[in-house]
Short mmCIF file of C-alpha atoms in Angstrom, two decimals:
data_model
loop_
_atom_site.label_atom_id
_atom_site.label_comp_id
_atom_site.label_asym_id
_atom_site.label_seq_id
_atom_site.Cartn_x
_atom_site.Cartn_y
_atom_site.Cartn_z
CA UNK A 1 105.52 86.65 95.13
CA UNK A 2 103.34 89.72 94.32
CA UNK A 3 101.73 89.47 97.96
CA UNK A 4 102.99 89.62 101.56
CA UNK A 5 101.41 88.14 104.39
CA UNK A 6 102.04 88.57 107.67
CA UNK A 7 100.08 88.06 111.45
CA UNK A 8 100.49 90.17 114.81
CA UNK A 9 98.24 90.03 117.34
CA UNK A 10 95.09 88.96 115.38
CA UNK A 11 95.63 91.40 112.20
CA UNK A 12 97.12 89.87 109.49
CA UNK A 13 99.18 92.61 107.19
CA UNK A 14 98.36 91.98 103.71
CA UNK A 15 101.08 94.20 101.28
CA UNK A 16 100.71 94.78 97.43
CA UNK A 17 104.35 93.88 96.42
CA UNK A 18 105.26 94.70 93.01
CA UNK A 19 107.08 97.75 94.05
CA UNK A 20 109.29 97.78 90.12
CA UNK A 21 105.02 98.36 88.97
CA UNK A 22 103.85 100.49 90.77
CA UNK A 23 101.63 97.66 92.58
CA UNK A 24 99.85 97.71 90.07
CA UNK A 25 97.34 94.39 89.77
CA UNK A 26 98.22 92.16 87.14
CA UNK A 27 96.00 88.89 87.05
CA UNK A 28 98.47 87.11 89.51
CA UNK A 29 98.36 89.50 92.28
CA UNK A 30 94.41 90.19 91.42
CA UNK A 31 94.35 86.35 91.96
CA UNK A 32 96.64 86.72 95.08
CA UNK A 33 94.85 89.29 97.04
CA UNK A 34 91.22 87.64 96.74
CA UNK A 35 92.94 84.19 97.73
CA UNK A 36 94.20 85.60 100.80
CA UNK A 37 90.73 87.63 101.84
CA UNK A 38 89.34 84.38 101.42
CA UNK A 39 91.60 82.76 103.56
CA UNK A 40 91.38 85.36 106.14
CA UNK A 41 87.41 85.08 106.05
CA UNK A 42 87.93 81.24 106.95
CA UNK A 43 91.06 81.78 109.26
CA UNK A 44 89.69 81.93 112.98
CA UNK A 45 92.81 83.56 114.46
CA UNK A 46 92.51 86.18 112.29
CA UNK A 47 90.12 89.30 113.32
CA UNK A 48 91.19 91.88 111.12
CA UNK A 49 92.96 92.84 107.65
CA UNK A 50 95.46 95.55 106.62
CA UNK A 51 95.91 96.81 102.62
CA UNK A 52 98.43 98.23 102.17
CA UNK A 53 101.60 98.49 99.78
CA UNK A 54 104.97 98.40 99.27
CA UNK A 55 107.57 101.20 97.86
CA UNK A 56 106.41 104.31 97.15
CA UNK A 57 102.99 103.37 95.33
CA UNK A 58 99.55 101.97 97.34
CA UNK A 59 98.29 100.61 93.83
CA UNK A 60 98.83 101.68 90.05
CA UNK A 61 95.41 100.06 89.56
CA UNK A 62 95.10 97.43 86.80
CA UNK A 63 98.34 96.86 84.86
CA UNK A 64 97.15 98.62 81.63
CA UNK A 65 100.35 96.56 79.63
CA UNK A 66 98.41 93.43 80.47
CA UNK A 67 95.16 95.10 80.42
CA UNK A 68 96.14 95.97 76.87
CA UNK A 69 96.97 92.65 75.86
CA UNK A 70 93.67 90.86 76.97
CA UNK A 71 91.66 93.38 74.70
CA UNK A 72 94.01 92.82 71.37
CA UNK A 73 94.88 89.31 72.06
CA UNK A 74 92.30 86.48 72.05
CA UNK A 75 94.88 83.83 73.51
CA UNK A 76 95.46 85.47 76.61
CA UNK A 77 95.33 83.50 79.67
CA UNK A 78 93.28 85.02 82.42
CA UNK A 79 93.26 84.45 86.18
CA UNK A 80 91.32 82.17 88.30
CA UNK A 81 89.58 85.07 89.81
CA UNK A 82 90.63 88.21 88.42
CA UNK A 83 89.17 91.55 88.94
CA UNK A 84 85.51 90.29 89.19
CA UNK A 85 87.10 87.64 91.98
CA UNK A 86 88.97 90.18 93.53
CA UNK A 87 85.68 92.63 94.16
CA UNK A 88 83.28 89.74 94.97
CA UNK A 89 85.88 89.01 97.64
CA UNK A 90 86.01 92.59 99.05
CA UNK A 91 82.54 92.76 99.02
CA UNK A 92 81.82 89.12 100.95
CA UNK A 93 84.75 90.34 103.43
CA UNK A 94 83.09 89.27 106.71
CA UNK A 95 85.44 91.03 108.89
CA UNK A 96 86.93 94.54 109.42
CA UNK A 97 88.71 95.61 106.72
CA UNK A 98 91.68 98.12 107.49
CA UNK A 99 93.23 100.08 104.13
CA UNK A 100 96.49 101.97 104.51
CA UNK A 101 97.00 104.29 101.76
CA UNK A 102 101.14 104.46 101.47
CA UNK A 103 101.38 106.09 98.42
CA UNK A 104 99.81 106.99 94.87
CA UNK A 105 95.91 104.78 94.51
CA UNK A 106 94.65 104.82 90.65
CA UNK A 107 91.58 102.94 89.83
CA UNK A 108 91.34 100.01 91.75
CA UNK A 109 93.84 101.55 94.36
CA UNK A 110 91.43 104.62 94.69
CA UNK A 111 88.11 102.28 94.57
CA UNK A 112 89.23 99.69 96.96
CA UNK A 113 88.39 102.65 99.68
CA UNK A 114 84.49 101.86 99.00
CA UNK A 115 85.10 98.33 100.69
CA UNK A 116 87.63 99.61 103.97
CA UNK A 117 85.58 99.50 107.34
CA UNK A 118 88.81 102.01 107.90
CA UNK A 119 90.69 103.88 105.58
CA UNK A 120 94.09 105.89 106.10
CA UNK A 121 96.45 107.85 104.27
CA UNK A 122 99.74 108.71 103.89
CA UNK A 123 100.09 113.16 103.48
CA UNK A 124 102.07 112.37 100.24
CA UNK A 125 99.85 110.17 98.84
CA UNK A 126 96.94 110.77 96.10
CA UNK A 127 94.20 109.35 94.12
CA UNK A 128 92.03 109.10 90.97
CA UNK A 129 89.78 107.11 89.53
CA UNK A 130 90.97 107.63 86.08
CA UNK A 131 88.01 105.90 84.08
CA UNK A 132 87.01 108.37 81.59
CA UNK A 133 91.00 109.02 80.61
CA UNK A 134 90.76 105.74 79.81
CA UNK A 135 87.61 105.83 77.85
CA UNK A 136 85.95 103.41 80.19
CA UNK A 137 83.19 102.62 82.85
CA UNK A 138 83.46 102.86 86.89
CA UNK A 139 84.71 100.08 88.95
CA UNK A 140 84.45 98.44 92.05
CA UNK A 141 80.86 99.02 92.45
CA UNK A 142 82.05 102.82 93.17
CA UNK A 143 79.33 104.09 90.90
CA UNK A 144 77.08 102.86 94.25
CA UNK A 145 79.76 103.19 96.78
CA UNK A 146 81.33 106.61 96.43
CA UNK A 147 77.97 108.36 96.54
CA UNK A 148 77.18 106.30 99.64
CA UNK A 149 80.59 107.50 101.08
CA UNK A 150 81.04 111.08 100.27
CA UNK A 151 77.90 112.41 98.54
CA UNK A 152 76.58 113.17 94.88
CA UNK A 153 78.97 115.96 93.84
CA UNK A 154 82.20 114.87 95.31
CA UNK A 155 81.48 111.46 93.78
CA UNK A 156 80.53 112.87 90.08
CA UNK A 157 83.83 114.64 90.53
CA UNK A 158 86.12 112.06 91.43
CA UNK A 159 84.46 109.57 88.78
CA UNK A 160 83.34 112.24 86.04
CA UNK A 161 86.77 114.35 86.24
CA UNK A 162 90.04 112.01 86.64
CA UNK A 163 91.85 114.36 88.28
CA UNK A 164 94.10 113.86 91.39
CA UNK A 165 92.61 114.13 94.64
CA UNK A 166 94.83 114.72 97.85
CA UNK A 167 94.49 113.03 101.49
CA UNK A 168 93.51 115.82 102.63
CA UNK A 169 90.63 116.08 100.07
CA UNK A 170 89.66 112.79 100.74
CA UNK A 171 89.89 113.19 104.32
CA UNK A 172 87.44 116.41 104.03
CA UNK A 173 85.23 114.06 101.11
CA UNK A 174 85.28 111.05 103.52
CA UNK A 175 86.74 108.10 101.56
CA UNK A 176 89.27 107.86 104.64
CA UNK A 177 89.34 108.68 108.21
CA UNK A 178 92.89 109.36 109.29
CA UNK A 179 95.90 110.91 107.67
CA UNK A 180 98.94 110.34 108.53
CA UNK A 181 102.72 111.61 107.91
CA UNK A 182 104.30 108.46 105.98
CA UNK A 183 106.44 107.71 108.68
CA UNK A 184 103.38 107.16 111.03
CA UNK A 185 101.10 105.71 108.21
CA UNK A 186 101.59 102.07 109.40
CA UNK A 187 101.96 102.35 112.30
CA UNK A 188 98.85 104.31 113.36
CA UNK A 189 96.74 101.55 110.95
CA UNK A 190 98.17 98.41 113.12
CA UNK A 191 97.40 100.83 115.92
CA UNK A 192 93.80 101.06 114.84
CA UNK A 193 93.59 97.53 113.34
CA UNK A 194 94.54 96.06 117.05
CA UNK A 195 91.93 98.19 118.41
CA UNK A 196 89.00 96.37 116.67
CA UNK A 197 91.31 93.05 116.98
CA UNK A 198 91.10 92.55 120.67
CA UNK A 199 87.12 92.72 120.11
CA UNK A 200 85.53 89.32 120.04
CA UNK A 201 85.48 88.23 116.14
CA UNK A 202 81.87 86.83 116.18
CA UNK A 203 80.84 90.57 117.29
CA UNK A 204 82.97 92.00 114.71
CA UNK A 205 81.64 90.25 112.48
CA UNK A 206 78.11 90.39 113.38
CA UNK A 207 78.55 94.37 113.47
CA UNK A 208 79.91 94.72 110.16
CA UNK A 209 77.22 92.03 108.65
CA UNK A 210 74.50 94.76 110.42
CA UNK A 211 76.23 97.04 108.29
CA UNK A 212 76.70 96.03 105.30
CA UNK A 213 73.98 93.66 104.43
CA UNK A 214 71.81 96.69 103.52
CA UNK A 215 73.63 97.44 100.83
CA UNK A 216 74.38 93.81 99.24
CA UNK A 217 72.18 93.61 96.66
CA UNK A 218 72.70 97.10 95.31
CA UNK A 219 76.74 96.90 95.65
CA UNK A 220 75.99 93.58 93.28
CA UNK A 221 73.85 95.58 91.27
CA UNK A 222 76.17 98.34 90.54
CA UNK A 223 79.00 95.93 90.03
CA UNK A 224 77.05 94.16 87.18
CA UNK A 225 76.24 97.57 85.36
CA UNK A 226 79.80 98.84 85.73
CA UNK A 227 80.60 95.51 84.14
CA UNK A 228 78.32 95.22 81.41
CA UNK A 229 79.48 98.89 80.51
CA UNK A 230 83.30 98.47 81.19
CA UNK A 231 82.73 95.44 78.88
CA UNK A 232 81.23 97.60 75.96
CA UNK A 233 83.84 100.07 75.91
CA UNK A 234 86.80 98.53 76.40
CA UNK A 235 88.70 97.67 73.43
CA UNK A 236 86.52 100.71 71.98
CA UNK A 237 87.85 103.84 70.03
CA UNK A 238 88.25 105.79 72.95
CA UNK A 239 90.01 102.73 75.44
CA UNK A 240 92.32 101.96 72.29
CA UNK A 241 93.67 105.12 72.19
CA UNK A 242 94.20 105.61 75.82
CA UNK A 243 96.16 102.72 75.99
CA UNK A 244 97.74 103.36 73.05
CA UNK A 245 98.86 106.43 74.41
CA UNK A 246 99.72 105.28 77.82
CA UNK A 247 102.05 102.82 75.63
CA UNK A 248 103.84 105.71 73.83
CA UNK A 249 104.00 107.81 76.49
CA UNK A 250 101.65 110.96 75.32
CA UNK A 251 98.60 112.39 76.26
CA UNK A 252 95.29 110.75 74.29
CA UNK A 253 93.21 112.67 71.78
CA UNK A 254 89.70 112.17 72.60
CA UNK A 255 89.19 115.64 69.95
CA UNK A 256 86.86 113.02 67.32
CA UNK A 257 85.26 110.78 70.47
#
């Protein structure tokens, strides 16, 4: 099982378990995670859902071993919904969407915070969205969200620059609300999470549709541009030697890119 889920008092704990990876999302757990949002959509005794993860990682992002294999190897066998699954399910979420932050969020572990209605983190953990050390293209429809969330230049840094950025940074930026000492990270997000869970569901969801309907068709939008250009350039000169890299464990040399 890559996935853990558990229900308490109308929140049901979903928990990114591949621990020995970092939690990082292969194309069984990307598979996993938008089977069980969809679930939860459907499920009336469920009001609210909490991301988190297990060990000392939130979310590697995508497993760049496998991620290396589907670009060099035409066989490969991919998910039923994959990443594209995965963020169409985030985005249709109808209900409050709680993201704990336990530990280290690349990529899809950083981007993910676009889609929380509430978003905590841990003082130790961190995040980047390392798409250009990878010679590739935003995710997540981040390229829409993150300005929405935190404004131009703190966007254009976190997406232009790769670098780490703390939870207090992201705190001050805005991509979460709370942080937390890890000991209390969990606990204050079921805290929160049973807050909105003791609302009526048909008003939570009605709240969040009043929300987030606004911004459907360009969230879709930026999804299918980060797409089409994640698409192009992966497999590229620069992606190849990123991963190539990553696979030898040394820095890349974008000197001739």
């Amino acid at each position: 099982m890559t996935l853990q889920v558990s229900d308490e008092n109308r929140v049901r704990t979903l928990t990114l378990d591949r621990p020995e990876a970092l939690n990082a999302f292969n194309e069984e757990l990307y598979d996993a995670t938008a089977e069980a949002l969809l679930a939860a959509a459907a499920d009336p005794t469920v009001a609210v859902v909490l991301l988190t993860g297990a060990g000392r990682a939130f979310s590697a992002g995508t497993d760049l071993l496998e991620m290396h294999r589907i670009a060099t190897d035409p066989t490969f066998v991919r998910g039923r919904h994959g990443f594209i699954g995965l963020i169409d399910a985030l985005a249709d979420f109808p209900k409050p969407l709680v993201v704990a932050v336990n530990g280290l969020g690349l990529g899809i572990g950083a981007t993910i915070l676009g889609f929380a209605d509430l978003g905590l983190m841990s003082t130790e953990a961190r995040l980047k969205c390392p798409f250009t050390s990878l010679g590739v293209a935003p995710e997540a429809a981040s390229s829409y969200l993150f300005p929405a969330l935190v404004g131009r230049q703190n966007a254009a840094w976190a997406l232009l620059s790769a670098e780490w950025i703390s939870a207090e940074e992201a705190r001050e930026m805005g991509l979460v609300r709370t942080v937390c000492a890890p000991g209390d990270l969990l606990a204050t997000a079921r805290r929160q999470a049973e807050v909105l869970a003791r609302r009526p569901i048909s008003s939570l969801i009605a709240v969040k549709h009043t929300m987030t309907e606004p911004h459907r068709a360009a969230i879709r939008a930026a999804r299918d541009r980060e797409n089409a250009a994640f698409a192009e350039l992966m497999g590229g000169p620069a992606n190849l030697e990123a991963l190539a890299a990553f696979a030898e464990g040394r820095e890349p040399d974008f000197s001739g890119l």
